[in-house]
mmCIF file of C-alpha atoms in Angstrom:
data_model
loop_
_atom_site.group_PDB
_atom_site.id
_atom_site.type_symbol
_atom_site.label_atom_id
_atom_site.label_comp_id
_atom_site.label_asym_id
_atom_site.label_seq_id
_atom_site.Cartn_x
_atom_site.Cartn_y
_atom_site.Cartn_z
ATOM 1 C CA MET A 1 -79.788 125.236 3.558
ATOM 2 C CA ARG A 2 -81.727 125.223 0.404
ATOM 3 C CA LEU A 3 -79.916 122.960 -2.079
ATOM 4 C CA VAL A 4 -80.950 122.153 -5.715
ATOM 5 C CA VAL A 5 -79.963 118.716 -6.807
ATOM 6 C CA GLY A 6 -79.871 118.136 -10.580
ATOM 7 C CA ILE A 7 -79.627 114.548 -11.550
ATOM 8 C CA THR A 8 -78.763 114.218 -15.291
ATOM 9 C CA GLY A 9 -78.395 111.289 -17.651
ATOM 10 C CA ALA A 10 -74.844 110.050 -17.088
ATOM 11 C CA SER A 11 -73.986 106.883 -15.799
ATOM 12 C CA GLY A 12 -74.094 106.960 -12.029
ATOM 13 C CA VAL A 13 -77.437 108.265 -11.183
ATOM 14 C CA LYS A 14 -77.343 105.966 -8.238
ATOM 15 C CA LEU A 15 -74.808 108.360 -6.643
ATOM 16 C CA GLY A 16 -77.192 111.392 -7.088
ATOM 17 C CA LEU A 17 -79.944 109.324 -5.285
ATOM 18 C CA LYS A 18 -77.703 108.260 -2.591
ATOM 19 C CA PHE A 19 -76.381 111.752 -2.178
ATOM 20 C CA VAL A 20 -79.937 112.964 -1.463
ATOM 21 C CA SER A 21 -80.784 110.112 0.859
ATOM 22 C CA LEU A 22 -77.547 110.917 3.054
ATOM 23 C CA LEU A 23 -78.403 114.626 3.430
ATOM 24 C CA PRO A 24 -78.982 115.837 7.041
ATOM 25 C CA SER A 25 -82.326 117.257 7.978
ATOM 26 C CA THR A 26 -80.789 120.721 8.138
ATOM 27 C CA VAL A 27 -80.607 120.535 4.242
ATOM 28 C CA HIS A 28 -83.812 120.985 2.292
ATOM 29 C CA PRO A 29 -83.108 119.497 -1.204
ATOM 30 C CA PHE A 30 -85.093 120.623 -4.332
ATOM 31 C CA ILE A 31 -84.606 117.784 -6.853
ATOM 32 C CA VAL A 32 -84.790 117.713 -10.546
ATOM 33 C CA ILE A 33 -84.149 114.599 -12.669
ATOM 34 C CA SER A 34 -83.763 114.903 -16.316
ATOM 35 C CA ASN A 35 -85.562 112.524 -18.752
ATOM 36 C CA SER A 36 -82.101 111.066 -19.664
ATOM 37 C CA ALA A 37 -81.527 110.335 -16.009
ATOM 38 C CA LYS A 38 -84.768 108.570 -15.863
ATOM 39 C CA THR A 39 -83.599 106.441 -18.641
ATOM 40 C CA ALA A 40 -80.305 105.763 -17.027
ATOM 41 C CA ILE A 41 -82.156 104.715 -13.820
ATOM 42 C CA GLN A 42 -84.042 102.252 -15.739
ATOM 43 C CA CYS A 43 -80.772 100.738 -17.108
ATOM 44 C CA GLU A 44 -78.852 100.861 -13.809
ATOM 45 C CA GLU A 45 -81.284 100.454 -11.174
ATOM 46 C CA ASN A 46 -85.065 100.277 -11.507
ATOM 47 C CA ARG A 47 -87.832 102.610 -11.949
ATOM 48 C CA GLU A 48 -89.109 101.893 -8.175
ATOM 49 C CA THR A 49 -85.839 103.846 -7.119
ATOM 50 C CA LEU A 50 -87.515 106.948 -7.890
ATOM 51 C CA SER A 51 -90.063 106.188 -5.159
ATOM 52 C CA THR A 52 -87.458 106.962 -2.667
ATOM 53 C CA LEU A 53 -87.678 110.568 -3.514
ATOM 54 C CA SER A 54 -91.349 110.838 -2.479
ATOM 55 C CA GLN A 55 -90.500 112.634 0.737
ATOM 56 C CA TYR A 56 -88.639 115.327 -1.021
ATOM 57 C CA THR A 57 -89.686 118.281 -3.290
ATOM 58 C CA VAL A 58 -89.123 116.949 -6.922
ATOM 59 C CA TYR A 59 -89.705 118.867 -10.095
ATOM 60 C CA GLU A 60 -89.841 117.825 -13.700
ATOM 61 C CA ASP A 61 -87.102 119.027 -15.908
ATOM 62 C CA ASP A 62 -89.448 120.614 -18.335
ATOM 63 C CA ASP A 63 -91.052 122.803 -15.537
ATOM 64 C CA ILE A 64 -89.097 125.970 -16.149
ATOM 65 C CA SER A 65 -91.530 128.024 -14.136
ATOM 66 C CA ALA A 66 -90.501 126.094 -10.989
ATOM 67 C CA PRO A 67 -89.653 128.376 -7.949
ATOM 68 C CA ILE A 68 -86.048 127.158 -8.293
ATOM 69 C CA ALA A 69 -85.645 128.698 -11.613
ATOM 70 C CA SER A 70 -85.751 132.178 -10.232
ATOM 71 C CA GLY A 71 -83.084 134.021 -8.125
ATOM 72 C CA SER A 72 -85.846 135.370 -5.857
ATOM 73 C CA PHE A 73 -86.358 131.766 -4.652
ATOM 74 C CA GLY A 74 -83.269 131.994 -2.704
ATOM 75 C CA SER A 75 -81.401 128.765 -3.128
ATOM 76 C CA ASP A 76 -78.170 128.515 -1.392
ATOM 77 C CA ALA A 77 -76.153 126.120 -3.458
ATOM 78 C CA MET A 78 -76.712 123.675 -6.306
ATOM 79 C CA ILE A 79 -74.989 120.207 -7.287
ATOM 80 C CA ILE A 80 -75.490 118.615 -10.529
ATOM 81 C CA LEU A 81 -74.667 114.930 -9.811
ATOM 82 C CA PRO A 82 -73.992 113.124 -12.167
ATOM 83 C CA CYS A 83 -73.571 115.821 -14.776
ATOM 84 C CA SER A 84 -73.806 114.732 -18.342
ATOM 85 C CA MET A 85 -71.499 116.023 -20.899
ATOM 86 C CA ASN A 86 -74.586 117.296 -22.692
ATOM 87 C CA THR A 87 -75.600 119.284 -19.537
ATOM 88 C CA LEU A 88 -71.839 120.451 -19.005
ATOM 89 C CA ALA A 89 -71.794 121.855 -22.403
ATOM 90 C CA LYS A 90 -75.125 123.596 -22.242
ATOM 91 C CA CYS A 91 -73.926 125.227 -18.925
ATOM 92 C CA SER A 92 -70.626 126.330 -20.384
ATOM 93 C CA VAL A 93 -72.514 128.396 -23.049
ATOM 94 C CA GLY A 94 -75.525 129.668 -21.312
ATOM 95 C CA ILE A 95 -78.249 127.374 -22.818
ATOM 96 C CA ALA A 96 -80.954 127.296 -20.164
ATOM 97 C CA ASP A 97 -83.503 125.063 -21.957
ATOM 98 C CA THR A 98 -84.480 122.791 -18.978
ATOM 99 C CA LEU A 99 -84.976 123.411 -15.555
ATOM 100 C CA ILE A 100 -81.597 122.082 -14.580
ATOM 101 C CA THR A 101 -79.831 124.327 -17.035
ATOM 102 C CA ARG A 102 -82.158 127.340 -16.132
ATOM 103 C CA THR A 103 -81.550 126.908 -12.605
ATOM 104 C CA PHE A 104 -77.767 126.579 -13.010
ATOM 105 C CA SER A 105 -77.835 129.844 -15.037
ATOM 106 C CA VAL A 106 -79.518 131.495 -12.128
ATOM 107 C CA MET A 107 -77.139 130.175 -9.539
ATOM 108 C CA LEU A 108 -74.203 131.345 -11.848
ATOM 109 C CA LYS A 109 -75.681 134.995 -12.082
ATOM 110 C CA GLU A 110 -76.515 135.069 -8.399
ATOM 111 C CA ARG A 111 -72.765 133.948 -7.644
ATOM 112 C CA LYS A 112 -74.077 131.110 -5.586
ATOM 113 C CA LYS A 113 -71.994 127.828 -4.772
ATOM 114 C CA THR A 114 -72.359 125.573 -7.678
ATOM 115 C CA ILE A 115 -70.909 122.031 -8.118
ATOM 116 C CA LEU A 116 -70.727 119.939 -11.414
ATOM 117 C CA ALA A 117 -69.843 116.167 -10.924
ATOM 118 C CA PRO A 118 -69.150 115.163 -14.552
ATOM 119 C CA ARG A 119 -69.189 111.531 -15.135
ATOM 120 C CA GLU A 120 -67.201 110.523 -18.295
ATOM 121 C CA MET A 121 -63.760 108.919 -18.955
ATOM 122 C CA PRO A 122 -61.839 109.591 -20.958
ATOM 123 C CA LEU A 123 -62.568 113.352 -21.083
ATOM 124 C CA SER A 124 -62.649 114.968 -24.528
ATOM 125 C CA PRO A 125 -60.743 118.241 -25.262
ATOM 126 C CA ILE A 126 -64.140 119.894 -25.516
ATOM 127 C CA ALA A 127 -65.332 118.645 -22.309
ATOM 128 C CA LEU A 128 -61.957 119.855 -20.677
ATOM 129 C CA GLU A 129 -62.309 123.260 -22.258
ATOM 130 C CA ASN A 130 -65.937 123.538 -20.982
ATOM 131 C CA MET A 131 -64.765 122.556 -17.455
ATOM 132 C CA LEU A 132 -62.002 125.116 -17.480
ATOM 133 C CA LYS A 133 -64.392 127.806 -18.663
ATOM 134 C CA LEU A 134 -66.928 126.893 -15.960
ATOM 135 C CA SER A 135 -64.154 126.753 -13.304
ATOM 136 C CA ASN A 136 -62.899 130.056 -14.322
ATOM 137 C CA LEU A 137 -66.418 131.517 -13.831
ATOM 138 C CA GLY A 138 -66.429 130.174 -10.135
ATOM 139 C CA VAL A 139 -68.243 126.709 -10.682
ATOM 140 C CA ILE A 140 -66.603 123.869 -8.790
ATOM 141 C CA ILE A 141 -65.880 120.848 -11.016
ATOM 142 C CA ALA A 142 -65.913 117.718 -8.779
ATOM 143 C CA PRO A 143 -65.962 114.566 -10.718
ATOM 144 C CA PRO A 144 -66.255 111.356 -8.829
ATOM 145 C CA VAL A 145 -62.533 110.544 -8.389
ATOM 146 C CA LEU A 146 -61.506 108.279 -5.567
ATOM 147 C CA GLY A 147 -58.890 109.092 -2.775
ATOM 148 C CA TYR A 148 -57.338 105.787 -1.829
ATOM 149 C CA TYR A 149 -56.064 107.107 1.450
ATOM 150 C CA SER A 150 -59.385 106.380 3.171
ATOM 151 C CA ASN A 151 -59.113 102.606 2.547
ATOM 152 C CA GLN A 152 -62.243 101.980 0.910
ATOM 153 C CA GLU A 153 -63.027 98.239 0.745
ATOM 154 C CA THR A 154 -66.534 98.138 -0.710
ATOM 155 C CA LEU A 155 -68.481 100.049 -3.383
ATOM 156 C CA HIS A 156 -70.549 101.479 -0.385
ATOM 157 C CA ASP A 157 -67.283 102.839 1.146
ATOM 158 C CA MET A 158 -66.357 104.327 -2.328
ATOM 159 C CA GLU A 159 -69.760 105.864 -2.700
ATOM 160 C CA ASN A 160 -69.670 107.454 0.859
ATOM 161 C CA PHE A 161 -66.047 108.765 0.159
ATOM 162 C CA LEU A 162 -67.326 110.647 -2.855
ATOM 163 C CA ILE A 163 -70.505 111.959 -1.226
ATOM 164 C CA GLY A 164 -68.614 112.993 1.906
ATOM 165 C CA LYS A 165 -66.207 114.977 -0.397
ATOM 166 C CA TRP A 166 -69.108 116.684 -2.154
ATOM 167 C CA PHE A 167 -70.577 117.431 1.353
ATOM 168 C CA ASP A 168 -67.325 118.951 2.283
ATOM 169 C CA LEU A 169 -67.511 121.291 -0.597
ATOM 170 C CA LEU A 170 -71.043 122.246 0.364
ATOM 171 C CA GLY A 171 -70.094 122.913 3.940
ATOM 172 C CA ILE A 172 -72.274 119.970 5.085
ATOM 173 C CA GLU A 173 -70.697 118.304 8.131
ATOM 174 C CA ASN A 174 -70.327 114.559 7.760
ATOM 175 C CA ASN A 175 -68.339 111.566 8.724
ATOM 176 C CA LEU A 176 -68.987 109.475 5.617
ATOM 177 C CA TYR A 177 -65.237 108.702 5.176
ATOM 178 C CA LYS A 178 -61.881 108.295 6.714
ATOM 179 C CA ARG A 179 -59.985 111.613 6.615
ATOM 180 C CA TRP A 180 -56.297 111.916 6.000
ATOM 181 C CA GLY A 181 -54.260 111.598 8.996
ATOM 182 C CA THR A 182 -57.042 109.862 11.151
ATOM 183 C CA GLN A 183 -57.096 106.490 12.440
#
């Protein structure tokens, strides 16, 4: 699977980085980190955190000529995790001024599976309208919302639950969390 992972400047960039680190070898990620995400990494983690991505294909967000910006590249799916409200708004009105938003618009026109994980609370009426519009266009809106039935006890457990749910949406087999009805 060729998976585009956009990491934007919302709180929770660690989730995007951990998502990538847990991908199985059958998934080839193409990663784009926005400039705002790099700032968030400095605030929430540290700059060295980006060095963990050195084994992957990583593009700069201003490189709109990158292969993933074309439908002929053949990406299978895309997730924007976390998805800032700015990126969500741009996606909802077709603004494609960065590699992340341009690739999103390609995925939309190609009718490829696309997931946005908006990270904000509370949600404004504008954000809710944007999410509804995108959902009606076939985009999966999957914010990081916990399901307590899997009995998470640590932050690590909570993150694995969320990542496991996103993997499920992408059809990536995993056992990152306790599923409903299992011991």
